[in-house]
Short mmCIF file of C-alpha atoms and ligand atoms in Angstrom, two decimals:
data_model
loop_
_atom_site.label_atom_id
_atom_site.label_comp_id
_atom_site.label_asym_id
_atom_site.label_seq_id
_atom_site.Cartn_x
_atom_site.Cartn_y
_atom_site.Cartn_z
CA MET A 46 115.68 77.66 107.85
CA ASN A 47 116.61 76.36 111.41
CA SER A 48 114.34 75.79 114.10
CA ASP A 49 115.05 79.34 115.56
CA GLU A 50 113.99 81.12 112.47
CA LEU A 51 111.00 78.86 112.24
CA LEU A 52 109.79 79.81 115.73
CA ALA A 53 110.37 83.44 115.10
CA ARG A 54 108.48 83.41 112.05
CA LEU A 55 105.62 81.50 113.60
CA THR A 56 105.38 83.77 116.80
CA ALA A 57 104.82 86.68 114.18
CA ILE A 58 102.44 84.93 112.45
CA ARG A 59 100.50 84.02 115.69
CA ASP A 60 100.85 87.56 116.82
CA ARG A 61 99.26 88.92 113.68
CA VAL A 62 96.75 86.32 113.67
CA THR A 63 95.68 87.44 117.32
CA VAL A 64 95.63 90.98 116.31
CA ALA A 65 93.18 90.17 113.19
CA ALA A 66 90.95 87.94 115.40
CA GLU A 67 90.54 90.65 118.06
CA LYS A 68 89.27 92.76 115.30
CA SER A 69 86.50 90.44 114.76
CA GLY A 70 85.76 90.27 118.68
CA ARG A 71 87.53 86.89 118.78
CA SER A 72 90.62 85.43 120.57
CA GLY A 73 93.67 84.44 118.64
CA ASP A 74 93.24 80.97 120.14
CA GLU A 75 90.20 80.42 118.13
CA VAL A 76 92.33 80.28 114.96
CA THR A 77 94.44 77.42 114.14
CA VAL A 78 97.50 78.01 112.01
CA ILE A 79 98.01 74.98 109.77
CA ALA A 80 101.61 75.07 108.61
CA VAL A 81 101.43 73.95 104.83
CA THR A 82 104.38 71.84 104.20
CA LYS A 83 103.90 70.74 100.68
CA THR A 84 107.13 70.23 98.62
CA HIS A 85 109.14 70.54 101.76
CA PRO A 86 110.95 67.44 102.91
CA ALA A 87 110.32 65.67 106.16
CA THR A 88 113.59 66.83 107.47
CA THR A 89 112.51 70.33 107.16
CA VAL A 90 109.00 69.71 108.61
CA ALA A 91 110.71 67.85 111.51
CA ARG A 92 111.94 71.43 112.57
CA LEU A 93 108.53 72.46 113.42
CA ARG A 94 108.84 70.28 116.48
CA GLY A 95 108.89 72.34 119.51
CA THR A 96 107.39 75.50 117.69
CA GLY A 97 103.76 74.77 118.89
CA VAL A 98 102.64 73.69 115.47
CA ALA A 99 100.59 70.76 115.54
CA ASP A 100 98.55 71.12 112.27
CA LEU A 101 100.28 70.17 108.99
CA GLY A 102 98.84 70.71 105.32
CA GLU A 103 99.46 68.74 102.46
CA ASN A 104 98.02 68.80 98.97
CA ARG A 105 99.02 65.53 97.45
CA ILE A 106 98.47 62.12 98.83
CA GLN A 107 101.59 60.34 97.59
CA GLU A 108 103.77 63.16 99.13
CA ALA A 109 102.04 63.08 102.27
CA ALA A 110 102.21 59.36 102.63
CA THR A 111 106.00 59.38 102.31
CA LYS A 112 106.20 62.30 104.83
CA ILE A 113 103.69 60.85 107.47
CA GLU A 114 105.70 57.56 107.34
CA GLU A 115 108.97 59.48 108.19
CA LEU A 116 107.40 62.05 110.53
CA GLY A 117 104.75 59.70 112.30
CA HIS A 118 101.05 60.44 112.58
CA ALA A 119 100.84 61.94 116.06
CA PRO A 120 101.59 64.36 117.50
CA TRP A 121 100.61 65.96 114.14
CA ARG A 122 97.13 66.62 112.67
CA TRP A 123 97.49 66.12 109.06
CA HIS A 124 94.98 68.04 106.77
CA LEU A 125 94.53 67.33 103.30
CA ILE A 126 93.89 70.80 101.46
CA GLY A 127 94.33 69.77 97.76
CA SER A 128 91.78 68.14 95.67
CA LEU A 129 91.00 64.49 96.03
CA GLN A 130 89.99 61.88 93.48
CA SER A 131 87.41 59.17 94.40
CA ASN A 132 90.01 56.49 93.78
CA LYS A 133 92.42 57.74 96.30
CA ALA A 134 89.60 58.07 99.23
CA ALA A 135 90.98 55.11 100.87
CA GLN A 136 94.33 56.40 101.01
CA ALA A 137 93.29 59.79 102.21
CA VAL A 138 91.16 58.38 105.07
CA ARG A 139 94.06 56.49 106.28
CA LEU A 140 96.40 59.46 106.00
CA PHE A 141 94.68 62.39 107.08
CA ASP A 142 92.82 63.90 110.26
CA VAL A 143 90.67 66.47 108.24
CA ILE A 144 89.79 66.70 104.67
CA HIS A 145 89.30 70.23 103.53
CA SER A 146 88.65 69.38 99.83
CA VAL A 147 85.42 67.66 99.80
CA ASP A 148 83.86 69.24 96.78
CA THR A 149 81.06 66.88 95.34
CA LEU A 150 78.07 64.69 96.91
CA LYS A 151 79.84 61.87 95.32
CA LEU A 152 83.02 62.29 96.85
CA ALA A 153 81.38 62.60 100.17
CA GLN A 154 79.42 59.56 99.64
CA ARG A 155 82.71 57.54 98.59
CA LEU A 156 84.38 58.57 101.68
CA ASP A 157 81.63 57.76 103.96
CA ARG A 158 81.79 54.09 102.60
CA VAL A 159 85.52 54.01 102.83
CA VAL A 160 85.31 54.87 106.65
CA ALA A 161 82.49 52.66 107.24
CA ASP A 162 84.82 49.84 105.78
CA ASP A 163 87.57 50.60 108.32
CA PRO A 164 86.66 49.54 111.77
CA GLU A 165 89.53 51.18 113.33
CA ARG A 166 88.83 54.77 112.50
CA GLY A 167 86.00 56.79 114.08
CA PRO A 168 84.19 59.27 111.80
CA MET A 169 86.15 61.41 109.35
CA ARG A 170 86.31 65.11 109.82
CA ILE A 171 85.58 67.19 106.45
CA LEU A 172 85.17 70.63 105.06
CA LEU A 173 83.17 71.49 102.05
CA GLN A 174 85.18 73.30 99.56
CA VAL A 175 83.40 76.31 98.06
CA ASN A 176 84.48 78.09 94.79
CA VAL A 177 83.01 81.54 95.85
CA ALA A 178 85.01 83.47 93.22
CA GLY A 179 83.43 81.06 90.21
CA GLU A 180 86.83 80.49 89.06
CA ALA A 181 87.03 77.89 86.33
CA SER A 182 90.24 76.69 87.21
CA LYS A 183 89.25 75.80 91.02
CA SER A 184 87.43 73.03 92.35
CA GLY A 185 84.70 73.24 94.86
CA PHE A 186 81.19 73.45 94.97
CA ASP A 187 80.17 76.22 92.34
CA LEU A 188 78.31 79.04 94.69
CA ARG A 189 79.08 82.72 94.32
CA GLY A 190 77.18 83.74 97.32
CA LEU A 191 73.57 83.72 98.65
CA ASP A 192 72.06 85.57 96.16
CA ASP A 193 72.59 82.93 93.79
CA GLY A 194 69.27 81.24 94.33
CA GLU A 195 69.48 78.25 92.09
CA ARG A 196 73.15 77.35 92.84
CA TRP A 197 72.33 77.88 96.46
CA GLU A 198 69.38 75.45 96.31
CA ARG A 199 71.55 72.88 94.53
CA PHE A 200 74.21 73.27 97.25
CA LEU A 201 71.75 73.14 100.12
CA GLY A 202 70.51 69.72 98.60
CA ALA A 203 73.93 68.22 98.29
CA VAL A 204 74.75 69.76 101.95
CA ARG A 205 71.73 68.02 103.37
CA GLU A 206 72.67 64.43 101.88
CA ILE A 207 76.05 65.00 103.00
CA ALA A 208 75.14 65.94 106.59
CA ALA A 209 73.15 62.73 106.75
CA LEU A 210 76.11 60.65 106.03
CA PRO A 211 76.84 58.48 109.38
CA HIS A 212 80.54 58.32 109.19
CA LEU A 213 81.70 61.75 108.04
CA VAL A 214 81.52 64.92 110.49
CA PRO A 215 81.23 67.72 108.03
CA CYS A 216 82.35 70.66 110.32
CA GLY A 217 82.74 73.74 107.95
CA LEU A 218 83.65 75.22 104.66
CA MET A 219 86.87 75.80 102.90
CA THR A 220 87.84 78.17 100.09
CA ILE A 221 90.83 79.08 98.20
CA ALA A 222 90.72 82.66 97.15
CA PRO A 223 91.96 83.87 93.69
CA LEU A 224 95.65 85.22 93.59
CA ALA A 225 95.71 88.92 94.31
CA ASP A 226 98.28 91.41 95.30
CA ASP A 227 96.20 93.19 97.68
CA PRO A 228 94.35 91.08 100.14
CA GLU A 229 91.39 93.69 100.15
CA GLN A 230 90.57 92.34 96.71
CA VAL A 231 89.66 88.92 98.15
CA ARG A 232 88.14 89.99 101.19
CA PRO A 233 84.50 89.78 99.65
CA CYS A 234 85.35 85.93 99.05
CA PHE A 235 86.17 85.49 102.74
CA ARG A 236 82.95 87.41 103.75
CA ALA A 237 80.99 85.36 101.10
CA LEU A 238 82.24 82.13 102.58
CA ALA A 239 81.18 83.24 106.14
CA ARG A 240 77.81 84.18 105.20
CA ILE A 241 77.23 80.89 103.59
CA ARG A 242 78.40 79.11 106.61
CA ASP A 243 75.93 81.34 108.67
CA ALA A 244 73.15 80.34 106.29
CA LEU A 245 73.96 76.45 106.70
CA ARG A 246 73.65 76.81 110.34
CA GLU A 247 70.28 78.12 109.89
CA HIS A 248 69.36 75.67 107.25
CA VAL A 249 71.27 72.46 108.38
CA PRO A 250 71.20 73.00 112.20
CA ASP A 251 71.97 69.24 112.91
CA ARG A 252 75.49 69.87 111.98
CA ASP A 253 77.88 72.32 113.60
CA TRP A 254 79.65 74.49 110.69
CA ARG A 255 82.09 75.72 113.01
CA GLU A 256 85.04 75.91 110.79
CA LEU A 257 86.06 78.46 108.23
CA SER A 258 89.25 77.34 106.39
CA MET A 259 90.54 80.46 104.61
CA GLY A 260 93.50 82.57 104.03
CA MET A 261 97.07 81.91 103.20
CA SER A 262 100.36 83.61 103.41
CA ASN A 263 99.42 86.60 101.78
CA ASP A 264 95.99 87.35 102.83
CA PHE A 265 95.54 85.50 106.27
CA GLU A 266 94.78 88.49 108.16
CA ALA A 267 91.92 89.65 106.08
CA ALA A 268 90.58 85.97 106.22
CA VAL A 269 90.83 85.94 110.25
CA GLU A 270 89.14 89.39 110.46
CA GLU A 271 86.27 87.93 108.45
CA GLY A 272 85.86 84.82 110.68
CA ALA A 273 88.61 82.28 109.47
CA THR A 274 88.94 79.44 112.19
CA MET A 275 91.94 77.82 110.24
CA VAL A 276 94.35 79.57 108.16
CA ARG A 277 96.70 77.62 105.81
CA VAL A 278 100.15 79.31 105.91
CA GLY A 279 102.91 77.83 103.78
CA ARG A 280 105.53 80.24 102.40
CA ALA A 281 105.34 82.67 105.21
CA ILE A 282 106.50 79.98 107.65
CA LEU A 283 108.76 77.82 105.42
CA GLY A 284 110.03 80.16 102.78
CA ASP A 285 109.54 80.03 99.21
CA ARG A 286 108.75 76.75 97.93
CA ASP A 287 111.00 77.30 94.65
CA THR A 288 114.05 77.82 96.70
CA ALA A 289 113.05 75.18 99.34
CA PRO A 290 116.15 73.37 100.34
CA ARG A 291 116.25 69.72 99.09
CA PRO A 292 117.00 66.89 101.77
C1 PLP B 1043 99.70 75.72 99.00
C2 PLP B 1043 98.51 76.16 99.50
C3 PLP B 1043 98.55 77.00 100.72
C4 PLP B 1043 99.57 77.87 101.19
O1 PLP B 1043 99.96 78.66 100.29
P1 PLP B 1043 101.13 79.94 100.75
O2 PLP B 1043 100.81 80.87 99.60
O3 PLP B 1043 102.30 79.20 100.77
O4 PLP B 1043 100.76 80.08 102.16
C5 PLP B 1043 97.22 77.09 101.28
N1 PLP B 1043 96.13 76.44 100.87
C6 PLP B 1043 96.19 75.54 99.58
C7 PLP B 1043 95.04 74.94 99.09
C8 PLP B 1043 97.29 75.46 99.05
O5 PLP B 1043 97.66 74.53 98.22
#
């Protein structure tokens, strides 16, 4: 895909985001489109320069490290959207601007220590990943919704400890909805995440909880209508990963 095609696709996606945002009484500017570049080589990603995209999402540390070396850190903002093992926390902190996949108190504590050890870097922005659909195959804090009293109390306990960590800036929630042909099937997941965020604002008011990272190529409009502030879009921008051109 060349730069013109990428620009056309991105323009179409931004238009759809704007329409969806307006349905929820917001402006399209309040939603960040993260281009998910996993599996695509740096040469392809470089073509996003000049399209107005500043935010890139990767799900593997090693792959991201190679790409960031080739493409540079700035002017991009790199988002880790895949799960993170504790032993790679230091690498993740060096590479990424935002980590969307913090899914345990233990991982947050580890990240906090790693950031503390690095005098160069300021506080690390993180999102807490929530498994709202309760899928066994997905990571994330296990929380189906607010009616789930026991899980909610457990989650809130962890969130309060995370919010008190001095070197992290927890700024919202992230979820990966189940695969579905029809976005309407996953809309309840997006709605549930937004409600959890609203409840956190009430119960843990010392942090901002502004961000909702939800929605991918096939369902980002429903996510934006339900309040997404960040959508993670791969295939709709860069094409199918299976047929991605090799460098
Ligand atoms: C791959 C991936 C995406 C992007 O998916 P598309 O269907 O290509 O838009 C979004 N979020 C996460 C966590 C991913 O791993």
